[in-house]
Coordinates of C-alpha atoms in Angstrom, one line a residue:
X1 CA 10.1 -3.1 17.6
X2 CA 6.9 -1.7 19.0
X3 CA 8.6 0.9 21.2
X4 CA 10.6 2.2 18.3
X5 CA 7.5 2.6 16.2
X6 CA 5.5 4.2 19.0
X7 CA 8.2 6.8 19.5
X8 CA 8.7 7.4 15.8
X9 CA 4.9 7.8 15.3
X10 CA 4.6 10.2 18.2
X11 CA 7.4 12.3 16.9
X12 CA 6.2 12.2 13.4
X13 CA 2.5 12.9 14.0
X14 CA 3.0 15.3 16.8
X15 CA 0.8 16.5 19.7
X16 CA -2.2 17.4 17.4
X17 CA -2.7 13.6 17.0
X18 CA -0.8 12.0 19.9
X19 CA -1.5 13.1 23.5
X20 CA 1.5 11.2 25.1
X21 CA 3.9 8.3 24.6
X22 CA 5.0 5.8 27.3
X23 CA 7.6 3.5 25.8
X24 CA 8.9 0.7 28.1
X25 CA 12.4 -0.6 27.3
X26 CA 12.2 0.3 23.6
X27 CA 14.8 -0.5 21.0
X28 CA 15.1 3.2 20.4
X29 CA 18.2 2.8 18.2
X30 CA 18.4 -0.5 16.3
X31 CA 22.0 0.3 15.2
X32 CA 23.2 0.8 18.8
X33 CA 21.5 -2.4 19.8
X34 CA 23.1 -4.3 17.0
X35 CA 26.5 -2.9 18.1
X36 CA 25.9 -4.0 21.6
X37 CA 24.8 -7.5 20.5
X38 CA 27.9 -7.9 18.3
X39 CA 30.0 -6.8 21.2
X40 CA 28.4 -9.5 23.3
X41 CA 28.8 -12.1 20.6
X42 CA 32.5 -11.3 20.3
X43 CA 33.1 -11.5 24.0
X44 CA 34.0 -7.9 24.4
X45 CA 30.8 -6.5 26.0
X46 CA 32.4 -5.9 29.4
X47 CA 35.5 -4.2 28.0
X48 CA 33.2 -2.2 25.7
X49 CA 31.5 -0.8 28.8
X50 CA 28.3 -2.9 29.1
X51 CA 27.7 -3.8 32.7
X52 CA 24.9 -6.4 31.8
X53 CA 24.9 -8.5 28.7
X54 CA 23.6 -11.8 27.3
X55 CA 25.9 -14.7 26.4
X56 CA 27.1 -15.0 22.8
X57 CA 24.4 -17.5 21.8
X58 CA 21.5 -15.5 23.1
X59 CA 22.9 -12.3 21.6
X60 CA 23.3 -14.0 18.2
X61 CA 19.7 -15.2 18.3
X62 CA 18.4 -11.7 19.1
X63 CA 20.6 -10.2 16.4
X64 CA 19.4 -12.7 13.9
X65 CA 15.8 -11.8 14.6
X66 CA 16.6 -8.1 14.5
X67 CA 18.3 -8.4 11.1
X68 CA 15.3 -10.4 9.8
X69 CA 13.3 -7.2 10.3
X70 CA 15.8 -4.4 9.7
X71 CA 17.7 -6.3 7.0
X72 CA 21.1 -4.4 7.2
X73 CA 23.2 -2.0 9.1
X74 CA 22.3 0.9 6.9
X75 CA 18.6 0.5 7.6
X76 CA 19.3 0.3 11.3
X77 CA 21.5 3.3 11.3
X78 CA 18.9 5.4 9.4
X79 CA 16.2 4.2 11.8
X80 CA 18.3 5.2 14.8
X81 CA 18.8 8.7 13.5
X82 CA 15.1 9.3 13.5
X83 CA 15.0 9.5 17.3
X84 CA 18.4 11.2 18.0
X85 CA 16.6 14.5 18.7
X86 CA 13.2 15.6 19.7
X87 CA 11.0 16.6 16.7
X88 CA 7.7 17.3 18.4
X89 CA 6.3 18.3 21.8
X90 CA 4.5 15.0 22.5
X91 CA 5.0 14.4 26.2
X92 CA 7.1 11.2 26.5
X93 CA 7.7 9.1 29.6
X94 CA 10.5 6.7 29.0
X95 CA 10.8 3.7 31.3
X96 CA 13.9 1.5 31.3
X97 CA 15.6 -1.1 33.5
X98 CA 19.1 -0.5 34.7
X99 CA 20.0 -4.1 34.1
X100 CA 18.3 -4.7 30.8
X101 CA 20.3 -7.2 28.7
X102 CA 18.0 -6.8 25.7
X103 CA 18.1 -3.0 25.5
X104 CA 21.0 -1.6 27.5
X105 CA 20.8 2.1 28.5
X106 CA 23.1 3.0 25.6
X107 CA 20.4 2.0 23.2
X108 CA 17.9 4.5 24.6
X109 CA 20.5 7.3 25.4
X110 CA 19.3 9.6 22.7
X111 CA 15.6 9.4 23.8
X112 CA 16.7 9.8 27.4
X113 CA 18.2 13.1 26.4
X114 CA 14.9 14.6 25.1
X115 CA 12.1 12.6 26.8
X116 CA 9.9 14.7 29.1
X117 CA 10.7 12.3 31.9
X118 CA 12.8 9.1 32.1
X119 CA 12.5 6.5 34.8
X120 CA 15.3 4.0 35.3
X121 CA 14.1 1.2 37.4
X122 CA 17.1 -0.1 39.4
X123 CA 18.0 -3.7 39.4
X124 CA 15.4 -4.6 36.7
X125 CA 15.8 -5.7 33.1
X126 CA 13.6 -6.3 30.1
X127 CA 11.0 -8.1 32.2
X128 CA 9.6 -4.6 32.8
X129 CA 7.9 -5.1 29.4
X130 CA 6.3 -8.4 30.5
X131 CA 4.5 -7.3 33.6
X132 CA 4.3 -4.5 36.1
X133 CA 6.4 -5.0 39.2
X134 CA 4.0 -6.1 41.9
X135 CA 3.7 -4.9 45.4
X136 CA 4.5 -1.2 45.0
X137 CA 7.8 0.0 46.4
X138 CA 10.6 1.6 44.6
X139 CA 10.4 -0.8 41.6
X140 CA 6.8 -0.1 40.8
X141 CA 6.3 2.6 38.2
X142 CA 2.5 2.6 38.0
X143 CA 2.2 5.7 40.2
X144 CA 4.6 7.5 37.9
X145 CA 2.5 6.5 34.9
X146 CA -0.7 7.6 36.6
X147 CA 0.8 11.0 37.5
X148 CA 2.2 11.4 34.0
X149 CA -1.1 10.5 32.2
X150 CA -3.1 12.7 34.6
X151 CA -0.8 15.6 33.9
X152 CA -1.0 15.1 30.1
X153 CA -4.8 14.8 30.1
X154 CA -5.2 17.9 32.3
X155 CA -2.9 19.8 30.0
X156 CA -4.9 18.7 27.0
X157 CA -8.1 19.7 28.7
X158 CA -6.7 23.1 29.6
X159 CA -5.7 23.6 25.9
X160 CA -9.2 22.7 24.8
X161 CA -10.8 25.0 27.4
X162 CA -12.3 22.3 29.5

């Protein structure tokens, strides 16, 4: 997943190389996502605490694609552990949808706990990755990104004496 790798790179390389990171609906913990998908496949997603979930067929397709990349549960668990805690001071703006059926909030919970800022866009799902919500209003997060990037760049300029 691109979001997972962007987060991992930012935390590995640190602020001397990466100025900021803005992941949108990332699969921050492949193991937690696989667990969610299996819950959906088995029909227990609602009782397992997921408010929004795909049907069993869609979940099985997503899990199959995920396993074609991560191969097994051990690899997914090891990957998930990489982002459990903050490892560098790279400013991170995490953007997630409250109704994301591809990446429920539980999948990004660890990153939410250490991200510089987390925006949860209510009533939105994984489509946040496809295009920016048009028309402004509460669902549009562009002003938040602008403000975050401006802050990061001004902080960087201050550190460099500019």
